[in-house]
């Protein structure tokens, strides 16, 4: 291995090491509570070494999440577009909205660390809006399912309150599951079970109040 190859390998290894340490710090303390100075001290390197690879904390946080941030945003945008189009078309099929909800929730299943950082640790960062968008879309979709199934007939405020509570509880439960570092098979099974329980609970609520 020549000198250039060794240097490139060293640079790649250091960059990966910075990302690994930053991921652990962001996960433990959240974006706002982590500083470049602290990361440099933990890595026993200068702040300048970190800035050689990343323009700042936002850039480093984005690197910790990787391509998942873009994929998550793309999925949310697609689901939001489906929801908006359904409103324009005055869709009356509750299963249409149920399918949106299922597509949305599958996002949680495959990118545990990155989704954890996005939803639980991103406050104060440019990526923090993803959690807000997810909560709002889940609430709106749930409200549409309740409305089209004629749950809580004549009681729109109660239906809206239930939709908000349902969405918050579901997302909080999924976030909690994601933060536990289970093996992949257990992780996905737990998420599936959680989603099924909430889905069945929503269906039971609709039957009970129709």
N, CA, C and O of each residue as an XYZ file, in Angstrom:
840
protein
N       0.849     -1.186      0.000
C       0.000      0.000      0.000
C       0.890      1.245      0.000
O       1.760      1.381      0.860
N       0.676      2.169     -0.976
C       1.510      3.360     -1.038
C       1.023      4.422     -0.055
O       0.002      4.251      0.611
N       1.775      5.524      0.023
C       1.465      6.560      0.997
C       0.096      7.174      0.817
O      -0.605      7.433      1.795
N      -0.303      7.416     -0.461
C      -1.612      8.012     -0.712
C      -2.741      7.088     -0.280
O      -3.731      7.535      0.298
N      -2.591      5.814     -0.556
C      -3.619      4.845     -0.176
C      -3.759      4.757      1.334
O      -4.866      4.675      1.868
N      -2.628      4.775      2.007
C      -2.659      4.723      3.467
C      -3.342      5.961      4.045
O      -4.129      5.864      4.986
N      -3.033      7.122      3.472
C      -3.638      8.360      3.954
C      -5.150      8.358      3.716
O      -5.923      8.770      4.580
N      -5.563      7.887      2.529
C      -6.984      7.841      2.214
C      -7.711      6.888      3.148
O      -8.805      7.190      3.623
N      -7.106      5.741      3.411
C      -7.712      4.781      4.325
C      -7.820      5.371      5.728
O      -8.833      5.201      6.405
N      -6.767      6.067      6.157
C      -6.786      6.710      7.474
C      -7.906      7.746      7.543
O      -8.626      7.819      8.539
N      -8.053      8.544      6.491
C      -9.095      9.571      6.465
C     -10.490      8.960      6.531
O     -11.363      9.454      7.244
N     -10.688      7.882      5.782
C     -11.987      7.208      5.788
C     -12.294      6.620      7.159
O     -13.426      6.693      7.638
N     -11.281      6.038      7.781
C     -11.472      5.451      9.106
C     -11.782      6.520     10.146
O     -12.636      6.319     11.010
N     -11.093      7.652     10.064
C     -11.338      8.730     11.018
C     -12.731      9.311     10.824
O     -13.430      9.593     11.798
N     -13.136      9.491      9.579
C     -14.484     10.000      9.305
C     -15.538      9.061      9.884
O     -16.500      9.510     10.506
N     -15.357      7.768      9.680
C     -16.300      6.779     10.211
C     -16.305      6.797     11.732
O     -17.357      6.658     12.357
N     -15.132      6.967     12.325
C     -15.035      7.021     13.782
C     -15.765      8.245     14.326
O     -16.455      8.159     15.341
N     -15.613      9.372     13.658
C     -16.315     10.592     14.071
C     -17.823     10.378     14.022
O     -18.537     10.764     14.947
N     -18.306      9.763     12.948
C     -19.742      9.511     12.801
C     -20.241      8.581     13.898
O     -21.297      8.830     14.479
N     -19.503      7.514     14.192
C     -19.923      6.560     15.217
C     -20.024      7.216     16.589
O     -20.993      7.000     17.317
N     -19.023      8.017     16.939
C     -19.036      8.704     18.237
C     -20.171      9.724     18.274
O     -20.851      9.859     19.291
N     -20.377     10.438     17.177
C     -21.446     11.438     17.114
C     -22.820     10.785     17.211
O     -23.704     11.307     17.890
N     -23.011      9.652     16.541
C     -24.290      8.940     16.627
C     -24.627      8.599     18.067
O     -25.753      8.814     18.517
N     -23.655      8.071     18.784
C     -23.877      7.701     20.182
C     -24.198      8.930     21.024
O     -25.073      8.878     21.888
N     -23.500     10.030     20.779
C     -23.725     11.257     21.549
C     -25.091     11.858     21.246
O     -25.813     12.242     22.166
N     -25.452     11.943     19.975
C     -26.759     12.486     19.599
C     -27.885     11.621     20.157
O     -28.895     12.141     20.631
N     -27.711     10.303     20.100
C     -28.728      9.389     20.603
C     -28.910      9.523     22.104
O     -30.032      9.444     22.606
N     -27.819      9.723     22.820
C     -27.881      9.803     24.283
C     -28.365     11.162     24.777
O     -29.100     11.237     25.762
N     -27.952     12.256     24.086
C     -28.211     13.592     24.623
C     -29.082     14.466     23.729
O     -29.581     15.499     24.177
N     -29.271     14.074     22.482
C     -30.032     14.905     21.565
C     -29.145     15.908     20.849
O     -28.070     16.265     21.331
N     -29.611     16.357     19.691
C     -28.819     17.246     18.842
C     -28.393     18.516     19.571
O     -27.224     18.897     19.526
N     -29.335     19.169     20.238
C     -29.062     20.481     20.826
C     -28.002     20.434     21.922
O     -27.288     21.414     22.136
N     -27.894     19.298     22.620
C     -26.997     19.210     23.780
C     -25.582     18.769     23.423
O     -24.715     18.703     24.294
N     -25.345     18.472     22.167
C     -24.023     17.985     21.737
C     -23.262     19.122     21.059
O     -23.836     19.884     20.280
N     -21.984     19.230     21.356
C     -21.149     20.251     20.712
C     -19.964     19.598     20.004
O     -19.530     18.505     20.368
N     -19.461     20.276     19.003
C     -18.270     19.804     18.289
C     -17.084     19.708     19.242
O     -16.265     18.796     19.133
N     -16.996     20.646     20.171
C     -15.903     20.636     21.141
C     -15.923     19.346     21.967
O     -14.881     18.726     22.181
N     -17.117     18.945     22.432
C     -17.231     17.724     23.235
C     -16.863     16.488     22.417
O     -16.183     15.587     22.908
N     -17.312     16.457     21.186
C     -17.000     15.310     20.326
C     -15.498     15.216     20.073
O     -14.923     14.128     20.093
N     -14.876     16.355     19.839
C     -13.430     16.370     19.608
C     -12.680     15.865     20.833
O     -11.709     15.118     20.715
N     -13.141     16.283     22.018
C     -12.491     15.844     23.254
C     -12.635     14.339     23.434
O     -11.690     13.661     23.836
N     -13.828     13.819     23.132
C     -14.054     12.379     23.270
C     -13.198     11.589     22.285
O     -12.712     10.504     22.603
N     -13.022     12.134     21.109
C     -12.221     11.468     20.076
C     -10.726     11.710     20.251
O      -9.895     11.071     19.605
N     -10.406     12.645     21.137
C      -9.011     13.041     21.371
C      -8.357     13.573     20.093
O      -7.222     13.237     19.753
N      -9.123     14.414     19.407
C      -8.610     15.109     18.228
C      -9.000     16.579     18.348
O      -9.763     16.942     19.243
N      -8.496     17.412     17.476
C      -8.857     18.827     17.503
C     -10.195     19.045     16.802
O     -10.618     18.224     15.988
N     -10.862     20.163     17.124
C     -12.101     20.504     16.425
C     -11.837     20.647     14.927
O     -12.677     20.298     14.099
N     -10.652     21.167     14.597
C     -10.307     21.339     13.192
C     -10.333     20.041     12.414
O     -10.683     20.029     11.234
N      -9.961     18.938     13.070
C     -10.007     17.632     12.405
C     -11.430     17.262     12.022
O     -11.668     16.699     10.954
N     -12.377     17.581     12.900
C     -13.780     17.300     12.582
C     -14.243     18.188     11.432
O     -14.938     17.730     10.525
N     -13.853     19.465     11.476
C     -14.258     20.392     10.411
C     -13.591     20.068      9.075
O     -14.028     20.559      8.035
N     -12.558     19.262      9.090
C     -11.969     18.801      7.830
C     -12.935     17.895      7.065
O     -12.857     17.778      5.842
N     -13.847     17.255      7.804
C     -14.775     16.297      7.205
C     -16.210     16.822      7.136
O     -16.973     16.428      6.254
N     -16.576     17.707      8.060
C     -17.956     18.184      8.140
C     -17.968     19.702      8.321
O     -17.128     20.256      9.029
N     -18.924     20.363      7.679
C     -18.968     21.825      7.750
C     -19.433     22.333      9.109
O     -19.191     23.487      9.460
N     -20.096     21.479      9.867
C     -20.583     21.874     11.182
C     -21.425     20.770     11.781
O     -21.461     19.654     11.261
N     -22.107     21.081     12.883
C     -22.875     20.052     13.585
C     -24.050     19.552     12.744
O     -24.364     18.362     12.772
N     -24.702     20.446     11.998
C     -25.816     20.029     11.138
C     -25.346     19.018     10.096
O     -26.002     18.004      9.859
N     -24.220     19.304      9.488
C     -23.670     18.415      8.463
C     -23.314     17.061      9.068
O     -23.544     16.019      8.454
N     -22.757     17.081     10.266
C     -22.397     15.835     10.948
C     -23.641     15.048     11.328
O     -23.671     13.826     11.181
N     -24.668     15.735     11.815
C     -25.919     15.064     12.176
C     -26.546     14.410     10.948
O     -27.035     13.283     11.018
N     -26.528     15.122      9.826
C     -27.066     14.566      8.582
C     -26.282     13.331      8.151
O     -26.863     12.371      7.644
N     -24.962     13.350      8.352
C     -24.136     12.192      8.001
C     -24.460     11.003      8.891
O     -24.411      9.859      8.438
N     -24.790     11.260     10.156
C     -25.158     10.178     11.079
C     -26.444      9.490     10.637
O     -26.613      8.287     10.837
N     -27.335     10.248     10.044
C     -28.608      9.688      9.591
C     -28.468      9.079      8.204
O     -29.154      8.113      7.873
N     -27.580      9.644      7.397
C     -27.321      9.095      6.075
C     -28.483      9.288      5.119
O     -29.206     10.281      5.200
N     -28.658      8.334      4.213
C     -29.687      8.443      3.181
C     -31.092      8.306      3.742
O     -32.064      8.612      3.052
N     -31.215      7.846      4.994
C     -32.539      7.635      5.571
C     -33.326      8.931      5.664
O     -34.544      8.925      5.487
N     -32.650     10.047      5.938
C     -33.343     11.333      6.056
C     -34.066     11.670      4.757
O     -35.228     12.076      4.772
N     -33.371     11.500      3.634
C     -33.977     11.793      2.338
C     -35.108     10.815      2.030
O     -36.162     11.211      1.534
N     -34.880      9.528      2.328
C     -35.911      8.516      2.075
C     -37.147      8.769      2.929
O     -38.275      8.642      2.455
N     -36.926      9.127      4.195
C     -38.022      9.411      5.117
C     -38.828     10.610      4.622
O     -40.058     10.580      4.616
N     -38.126     11.661      4.208
C     -38.796     12.856      3.708
C     -39.571     12.556      2.428
O     -40.685     13.044      2.239
N     -38.971     11.747      1.549
C     -39.642     11.381      0.302
C     -40.919     10.598      0.576
O     -41.950     10.839     -0.053
N     -40.847      9.655      1.521
C     -42.023      8.864      1.882
C     -43.115      9.751      2.457
O     -44.280      9.631      2.080
N     -42.738     10.645      3.370
C     -43.720     11.557      3.954
C     -44.375     12.425      2.878
O     -45.590     12.620      2.877
N     -43.556     12.939      1.968
C     -44.083     13.797      0.902
C     -45.075     13.036      0.036
O     -46.121     13.571     -0.332
N     -44.748     11.786     -0.291
C     -45.648     10.964     -1.104
C     -46.958     10.695     -0.377
O     -48.032     10.755     -0.976
N     -46.865     10.396      0.921
C     -48.072     10.124      1.696
C     -48.920     11.388      1.868
O     -50.149     11.333      1.816
N     -48.254     12.517      2.071
C     -48.979     13.792      2.183
C     -49.703     14.116      0.878
O     -50.826     14.621      0.891
N     -49.052     13.823     -0.247
C     -49.671     14.069     -1.552
C     -50.894     13.179     -1.748
O     -51.915     13.625     -2.270
N     -50.785     11.914     -1.326
C     -51.926     11.000     -1.428
C     -53.090     11.496     -0.576
O     -54.246     11.461     -0.997
N     -52.761     11.961      0.635
C     -53.810     12.469      1.524
C     -54.473     13.704      0.907
O     -55.700     13.811      0.898
N     -53.667     14.632      0.395
C     -54.203     15.858     -0.201
C     -55.068     15.550     -1.415
O     -56.134     16.141     -1.589
N     -54.606     14.615     -2.261
C     -55.377     14.251     -3.446
C     -56.703     13.618     -3.056
O     -57.722     13.848     -3.708
N     -56.691     12.828     -2.001
C     -57.934     12.202     -1.528
C     -58.934     13.259     -1.083
O     -60.140     13.104     -1.282
N     -58.430     14.338     -0.479
C     -59.320     15.423     -0.080
C     -59.898     16.127     -1.307
O     -61.081     16.466     -1.336
N     -59.064     16.343     -2.312
C     -59.519     16.988     -3.549
C     -60.565     16.122     -4.247
O     -61.582     16.620     -4.730
N     -60.294     14.810     -4.290
C     -61.208     13.877     -4.961
C     -62.415     13.522     -4.100
O     -63.337     12.847     -4.557
N     -62.400     13.982     -2.857
C     -63.459     13.648     -1.892
C     -63.632     12.128     -1.779
O     -64.742     11.598     -1.839
N     -62.499     11.456     -1.616
C     -62.484      9.997     -1.489
C     -63.349      9.552     -0.315
O     -63.280     10.124      0.772
N     -64.157      8.536     -0.545
C     -65.063      8.047      0.503
C     -64.711      6.638      0.969
O     -65.448      6.046      1.758
N     -63.596      6.100      0.491
C     -63.178      4.748      0.873
C     -62.216      4.828      2.059
O     -61.089      5.293      1.894
N     -62.634      4.384      3.256
C     -61.742      4.452      4.422
C     -60.489      3.597      4.265
O     -59.458      3.885      4.872
N     -60.581      2.526      3.436
C     -59.413      1.665      3.230
C     -58.281      2.416      2.528
O     -57.108      2.091      2.715
N     -58.629      3.414      1.724
C     -57.602      4.224      1.057
C     -56.705      4.876      2.098
O     -55.482      4.891      1.952
N     -57.312      5.412      3.146
C     -56.544      6.070      4.198
C     -55.838      5.050      5.090
O     -54.748      5.314      5.598
N     -56.456      3.895      5.276
C     -55.796      2.833      6.042
C     -54.515      2.391      5.349
O     -53.507      2.121      6.002
N     -54.562      2.320      4.017
C     -53.369      1.937      3.258
C     -52.267      2.986      3.395
O     -51.090      2.641      3.491
N     -52.644      4.260      3.404
C     -51.654      5.321      3.621
C     -50.984      5.125      4.969
O     -49.763      5.218      5.093
N     -51.805      4.850      5.981
C     -51.272      4.689      7.330
C     -50.307      3.505      7.392
O     -49.248      3.597      8.013
N     -50.670      2.400      6.751
C     -49.799      1.231      6.766
C     -48.478      1.507      6.042
O     -47.413      1.110      6.516
N     -48.549      2.183      4.900
C     -47.324      2.528      4.172
C     -46.428      3.411      5.027
O     -45.209      3.246      5.053
N     -47.047      4.341      5.716
C     -46.294      5.272      6.545
C     -45.585      4.553      7.682
O     -44.426      4.840      7.982
N     -46.282      3.624      8.306
C     -45.728      2.962      9.483
C     -44.615      1.975      9.144
O     -43.779      1.666      9.993
N     -44.602      1.478      7.905
C     -43.523      0.565      7.531
C     -42.166      1.279      7.506
O     -41.122      0.630      7.550
N     -42.182      2.605      7.435
C     -40.928      3.370      7.466
C     -40.150      3.067      8.737
O     -38.919      3.081      8.735
N     -40.863      2.796      9.818
C     -40.217      2.563     11.105
C     -39.427      1.254     11.147
O     -38.561      1.086     12.006
N     -39.710      0.341     10.245
C     -39.239     -1.025     10.424
C     -37.794     -1.276     10.009
O     -37.194     -2.252     10.461
N     -37.224     -0.436      9.174
C     -35.989     -0.844      8.511
C     -34.758      0.022      8.764
O     -33.663     -0.323      8.322
N     -34.920      1.127      9.460
C     -33.779      2.029      9.669
C     -33.757      2.526     11.103
O     -33.866      3.725     11.361
N     -33.614      1.581     12.042
C     -33.778      1.882     13.458
C     -32.965      3.051     13.982
O     -33.530      3.984     14.552
N     -31.639      3.022     13.798
C     -30.775      4.065     14.361
C     -31.103      5.421     13.754
O     -31.242      6.408     14.476
N     -31.226      5.475     12.436
C     -31.485      6.744     11.766
C     -32.857      7.304     12.126
O     -32.994      8.502     12.370
N     -33.876      6.441     12.161
C     -35.219      6.897     12.519
C     -35.251      7.360     13.967
O     -35.929      8.334     14.296
N     -34.521      6.666     14.831
C     -34.421      7.083     16.235
C     -33.857      8.498     16.318
O     -34.401      9.339     17.033
N     -32.783      8.766     15.600
C     -32.182     10.101     15.621
C     -33.146     11.147     15.065
O     -33.255     12.245     15.610
N     -33.836     10.810     13.991
C     -34.764     11.756     13.382
C     -35.925     12.103     14.304
O     -36.287     13.271     14.444
N     -36.504     11.086     14.933
C     -37.732     11.298     15.691
C     -37.503     11.633     17.151
O     -38.302     12.350     17.753
N     -36.430     11.128     17.728
C     -36.219     11.300     19.166
C     -35.139     12.309     19.524
O     -35.123     12.821     20.643
N     -34.247     12.599     18.606
C     -33.031     13.343     18.977
C     -32.759     14.565     18.118
O     -31.690     15.164     18.242
N     -33.684     14.957     17.252
C     -33.376     15.995     16.264
C     -33.815     17.397     16.656
O     -33.612     18.331     15.881
N     -34.414     17.580     17.836
C     -34.854     18.915     18.239
C     -33.700     19.908     18.176
O     -32.618     19.656     18.707
N     -33.944     21.032     17.524
C     -32.904     22.037     17.371
C     -32.153     21.939     16.062
O     -31.362     22.821     15.729
N     -32.394     20.869     15.313
C     -31.706     20.695     14.030
C     -32.646     21.030     12.875
O     -33.857     21.166     13.055
N     -32.063     21.159     11.690
C     -32.863     21.449     10.504
C     -33.761     20.277     10.124
O     -34.700     20.443      9.346
N     -33.481     19.094     10.668
C     -34.251     17.894     10.327
C     -35.387     17.624     11.305
O     -36.086     16.619     11.180
N     -35.576     18.508     12.275
C     -36.558     18.253     13.333
C     -37.985     18.220     12.817
O     -38.858     17.637     13.461
N     -38.241     18.833     11.669
C     -39.601     18.894     11.156
C     -40.188     17.551     10.781
O     -41.408     17.431     10.672
N     -39.356     16.529     10.578
C     -39.866     15.223     10.172
C     -40.807     14.623     11.191
O     -41.838     14.059     10.825
N     -40.470     14.736     12.469
C     -41.320     14.180     13.523
C     -42.657     14.900     13.571
O     -43.695     14.270     13.773
N     -42.640     16.219     13.385
C     -43.875     17.009     13.396
C     -44.756     16.628     12.214
O     -45.967     16.462     12.362
N     -44.143     16.491     11.041
C     -44.908     16.105      9.847
C     -45.531     14.732     10.014
O     -46.683     14.522      9.633
N     -44.781     13.791     10.582
C     -45.291     12.439     10.779
C     -46.491     12.446     11.717
O     -47.501     11.801     11.438
N     -46.386     13.172     12.826
C     -47.478     13.230     13.795
C     -48.726     13.848     13.172
O     -49.833     13.346     13.362
N     -48.543     14.940     12.428
C     -49.683     15.625     11.820
C     -50.363     14.751     10.781
O     -51.591     14.674     10.740
N     -49.570     14.087      9.935
C     -50.153     13.245      8.893
C     -50.886     12.055      9.501
O     -51.979     11.709      9.052
N     -50.293     11.420     10.527
C     -50.955     10.287     11.185
C     -52.279     10.721     11.796
O     -53.270      9.996     11.709
N     -52.303     11.900     12.415
C     -53.536     12.415     13.014
C     -54.599     12.661     11.944
O     -55.762     12.303     12.127
N     -54.204     13.266     10.839
C     -55.167     13.576      9.778
C     -55.724     12.313      9.137
O     -56.920     12.221      8.859
N     -54.842     11.334      8.904
C     -55.291     10.082      8.294
C     -56.247      9.350      9.231
O     -57.272      8.826      8.794
N     -55.910      9.316     10.524
C     -56.789      8.670     11.507
C     -58.141      9.364     11.554
O     -59.175      8.699     11.614
N     -58.148     10.690     11.529
C     -59.401     11.448     11.546
C     -60.244     11.123     10.313
O     -61.468     11.019     10.402
N     -59.583     10.964      9.159
C     -60.308     10.631      7.934
C     -60.931      9.244      8.027
O     -62.062      9.037      7.590
N     -60.191      8.292      8.599
C     -60.723      6.932      8.769
C     -61.949      6.956      9.673
O     -62.958      6.320      9.368
N     -61.868      7.684     10.783
C     -62.998      7.787     11.711
C     -64.203      8.427     11.025
O     -65.332      7.962     11.176
N     -63.953      9.498     10.271
C     -65.053     10.218      9.627
C     -65.749      9.340      8.589
O     -66.978      9.280      8.549
N     -64.975      8.666      7.758
C     -65.559      7.876      6.679
C     -66.232      6.609      7.190
O     -67.117      6.065      6.530
N     -65.821      6.141      8.356
C     -66.493      4.993      8.962
C     -67.658      5.430      9.849
O     -68.302      4.609     10.503
N     -67.916      6.751      9.856
C     -69.017      7.317     10.642
C     -68.873      7.028     12.130
O     -69.868      6.877     12.839
N     -67.627      6.952     12.604
C     -67.393      6.820     14.043
C     -67.695      8.158     14.710
O     -67.469      9.216     14.123
N     -68.202      8.107     15.930
C     -68.596      9.310     16.665
C     -69.512     10.194     15.814
O     -69.223     11.378     15.638
N     -70.616      9.644     15.280
C     -71.502     10.453     14.427
C     -72.033     11.663     15.190
O     -72.490     11.549     16.328
N     -71.965     12.811     14.545
C     -72.464     14.035     15.160
C     -71.572     14.600     16.241
O     -71.943     15.566     16.907
N     -70.382     14.005     16.430
C     -69.473     14.471     17.481
C     -68.077     14.713     16.887
O     -67.127     14.017     17.245
N     -67.949     15.680     15.994
C     -66.664     15.903     15.312
C     -65.531     16.274     16.260
O     -64.383     15.897     16.021
N     -65.833     17.008     17.334
C     -64.772     17.392     18.270
C     -64.209     16.170     18.989
O     -63.004     16.074     19.218
N     -65.099     15.232     19.345
C     -64.650     14.008     20.005
C     -63.816     13.164     19.049
O     -62.796     12.596     19.439
N     -64.257     13.087     17.792
C     -63.509     12.330     16.789
C     -62.123     12.933     16.583
O     -61.133     12.208     16.481
N     -62.055     14.261     16.524
C     -60.767     14.929     16.330
C     -59.851     14.706     17.526
O     -58.651     14.484     17.361
N     -60.417     14.764     18.732
C     -59.617     14.547     19.943
C     -59.080     13.122     19.981
O     -57.930     12.893     20.355
N     -59.928     12.160     19.589
C     -59.475     10.765     19.570
C     -58.365     10.580     18.540
O     -57.370      9.907     18.807
N     -58.539     11.180     17.364
C     -57.528     11.047     16.307
C     -56.182     11.581     16.780
O     -55.144     10.973     16.519
N     -56.197     12.708     17.473
C     -54.946     13.291     17.954
C     -54.305     12.408     19.017
O     -53.093     12.194     19.007
N     -55.129     11.894     19.941
C     -54.614     11.020     20.995
C     -54.071      9.722     20.410
O     -53.008      9.245     20.807
N     -54.815      9.158     19.461
C     -54.397      7.912     18.811
C     -53.047      8.095     18.122
O     -52.135      7.289     18.300
N     -52.931      9.164     17.335
C     -51.692      9.411     16.595
C     -50.512      9.589     17.540
O     -49.439      9.029     17.314
N     -50.709     10.369     18.596
C     -49.624     10.619     19.552
C     -49.203      9.336     20.251
O     -48.011      9.073     20.412
N     -50.183      8.534     20.667
C     -49.879      7.293     21.383
C     -49.146      6.303     20.488
O     -48.185      5.661     20.913
N     -49.604      6.186     19.250
C     -48.971      5.250     18.313
C     -47.524      5.648     18.039
O     -46.622      4.814     18.108
N     -47.309      6.908     17.730
C     -45.955      7.360     17.404
C     -45.038      7.253     18.610
O     -43.885      6.846     18.475
N     -45.537      7.614     19.795
C     -44.722      7.490     21.009
C     -44.335      6.037     21.260
O     -43.206      5.750     21.658
N     -45.275      5.119     21.028
C     -44.992      3.696     21.224
C     -43.931      3.210     20.238
O     -43.007      2.489     20.616
N     -44.070      3.608     18.980
C     -43.098      3.204     17.967
C     -41.719      3.788     18.262
O     -40.703      3.115     18.085
N     -41.688      5.042     18.711
C     -40.404      5.660     19.051
C     -39.724      4.923     20.199
O     -38.508      4.728     20.187
N     -40.513      4.513     21.191
C     -39.958      3.792     22.337
C     -39.376      2.453     21.901
O     -38.291      2.068     22.337
N     -40.104      1.745     21.035
C     -39.618      0.456     20.539
C     -38.310      0.636     19.775
O     -37.377     -0.149     19.941
N     -38.244      1.662     18.946
C     -37.056      1.896     18.132
C     -35.830      2.156     18.993
O     -34.722      1.767     18.624
N     -36.014      2.811     20.139
C     -34.879      3.156     20.991
C     -34.277      1.933     21.673
O     -33.140      1.990     22.142
N     -35.022      0.822     21.738
C     -34.474     -0.407     22.309
C     -33.682     -1.141     21.231
O     -34.191     -1.393     20.138
N     -32.467     -1.472     21.539
C     -31.586     -2.089     20.545
C     -31.793     -3.607     20.490
O     -30.899     -4.381     20.831
N     -32.986     -4.013     20.054
C     -33.267     -5.431     19.892
C     -32.596     -5.952     18.620
O     -32.298     -5.174     17.714
N     -32.354     -7.273     18.548
C     -31.942     -7.856     17.267
C     -33.003     -7.557     16.211
O     -34.171     -7.352     16.542
N     -32.601     -7.534     14.948
C     -33.488     -7.094     13.870
C     -34.812     -7.843     13.847
O     -35.866     -7.219     13.723
N     -34.782     -9.178     13.964
C     -36.015     -9.967     13.884
C     -36.981     -9.596     15.005
O     -38.178     -9.430     14.769
N     -36.460     -9.466     16.227
C     -37.309     -9.096     17.363
C     -37.821     -7.673     17.187
O     -38.985     -7.385     17.468
N     -36.958     -6.798     16.727
C     -37.305     -5.395     16.501
C     -38.493     -5.296     15.541
O     -39.472     -4.609     15.835
N     -38.410     -5.977     14.398
C     -39.465     -5.886     13.394
C     -40.751     -6.549     13.875
O     -41.843     -6.042     13.617
N     -40.628     -7.684     14.575
C     -41.817     -8.355     15.103
C     -42.520     -7.480     16.131
O     -43.749     -7.409     16.149
N     -41.750     -6.815     16.985
C     -42.328     -5.936     17.996
C     -43.056     -4.769     17.345
O     -44.151     -4.403     17.771
N     -42.455     -4.187     16.319
C     -43.102     -3.098     15.596
C     -44.395     -3.578     14.939
O     -45.422     -2.904     15.015
N     -44.339     -4.746     14.294
C     -45.535     -5.301     13.654
C     -46.653     -5.506     14.671
O     -47.809     -5.175     14.410
N     -46.297     -6.054     15.831
C     -47.292     -6.313     16.868
C     -47.912     -5.016     17.362
O     -49.127     -4.928     17.544
N     -47.075     -4.014     17.576
C     -47.560     -2.712     18.032
C     -48.542     -2.122     17.022
O     -49.621     -1.661     17.393
N     -48.163     -2.138     15.751
C     -49.017     -1.580     14.702
C     -50.337     -2.342     14.618
O     -51.397     -1.735     14.466
N     -50.273     -3.681     14.719
C     -51.486     -4.501     14.663
C     -52.418     -4.189     15.826
O     -53.627     -4.052     15.637
N     -51.860     -4.074     17.029
C     -52.675     -3.773     18.205
C     -53.380     -2.425     18.061
O     -54.568     -2.300     18.358
N     -52.642     -1.430     17.605
C     -53.253     -0.110     17.436
C     -54.304     -0.136     16.331
O     -55.363      0.478     16.460
N     -54.008     -0.849     15.245
C     -54.961     -0.940     14.144
C     -56.246     -1.622     14.588
O     -57.342     -1.160     14.271
N     -56.111     -2.728     15.328
C     -57.291     -3.432     15.833
C     -58.063     -2.573     16.827
O     -59.294     -2.594     16.864
N     -57.312     -1.812     17.636
C     -57.968     -0.925     18.591
C     -58.772      0.156     17.897
O     -59.862      0.513     18.345
N     -58.236      0.679     16.800
C     -58.958      1.691     16.033
C     -60.218      1.096     15.411
O     -61.280      1.719     15.434
N     -60.099     -0.118     14.853
C     -61.270     -0.769     14.256
C     -62.343     -1.032     15.305
O     -63.531     -0.852     15.038
N     -61.927     -1.460     16.508
C     -62.885     -1.725     17.576
C     -63.587     -0.442     18.002
O     -64.787     -0.444     18.276
N     -62.839      0.645     18.058
C     -63.426      1.940     18.417
C     -64.469      2.355     17.388
O     -65.534      2.858     17.745
N     -64.162      2.146     16.113
C     -65.104      2.491     15.045
C     -66.383      1.672     15.177
O     -67.485      2.210     15.062
N     -66.234      0.355     15.422
C     -67.417     -0.505     15.554
C     -68.262     -0.103     16.755
O     -69.491     -0.134     16.701
N     -67.592      0.275     17.838
C     -68.300      0.589     19.080
C     -69.057      1.903     19.007
O     -70.046      2.095     19.714
N     -68.591      2.816     18.144
C     -69.166      4.159     18.130
C     -69.962      4.473     16.876
O     -70.452      5.590     16.706
N     -70.090      3.481     15.995
C     -70.848      3.725     14.767
C     -72.336      3.504     15.013
O     -73.143      3.661     14.098
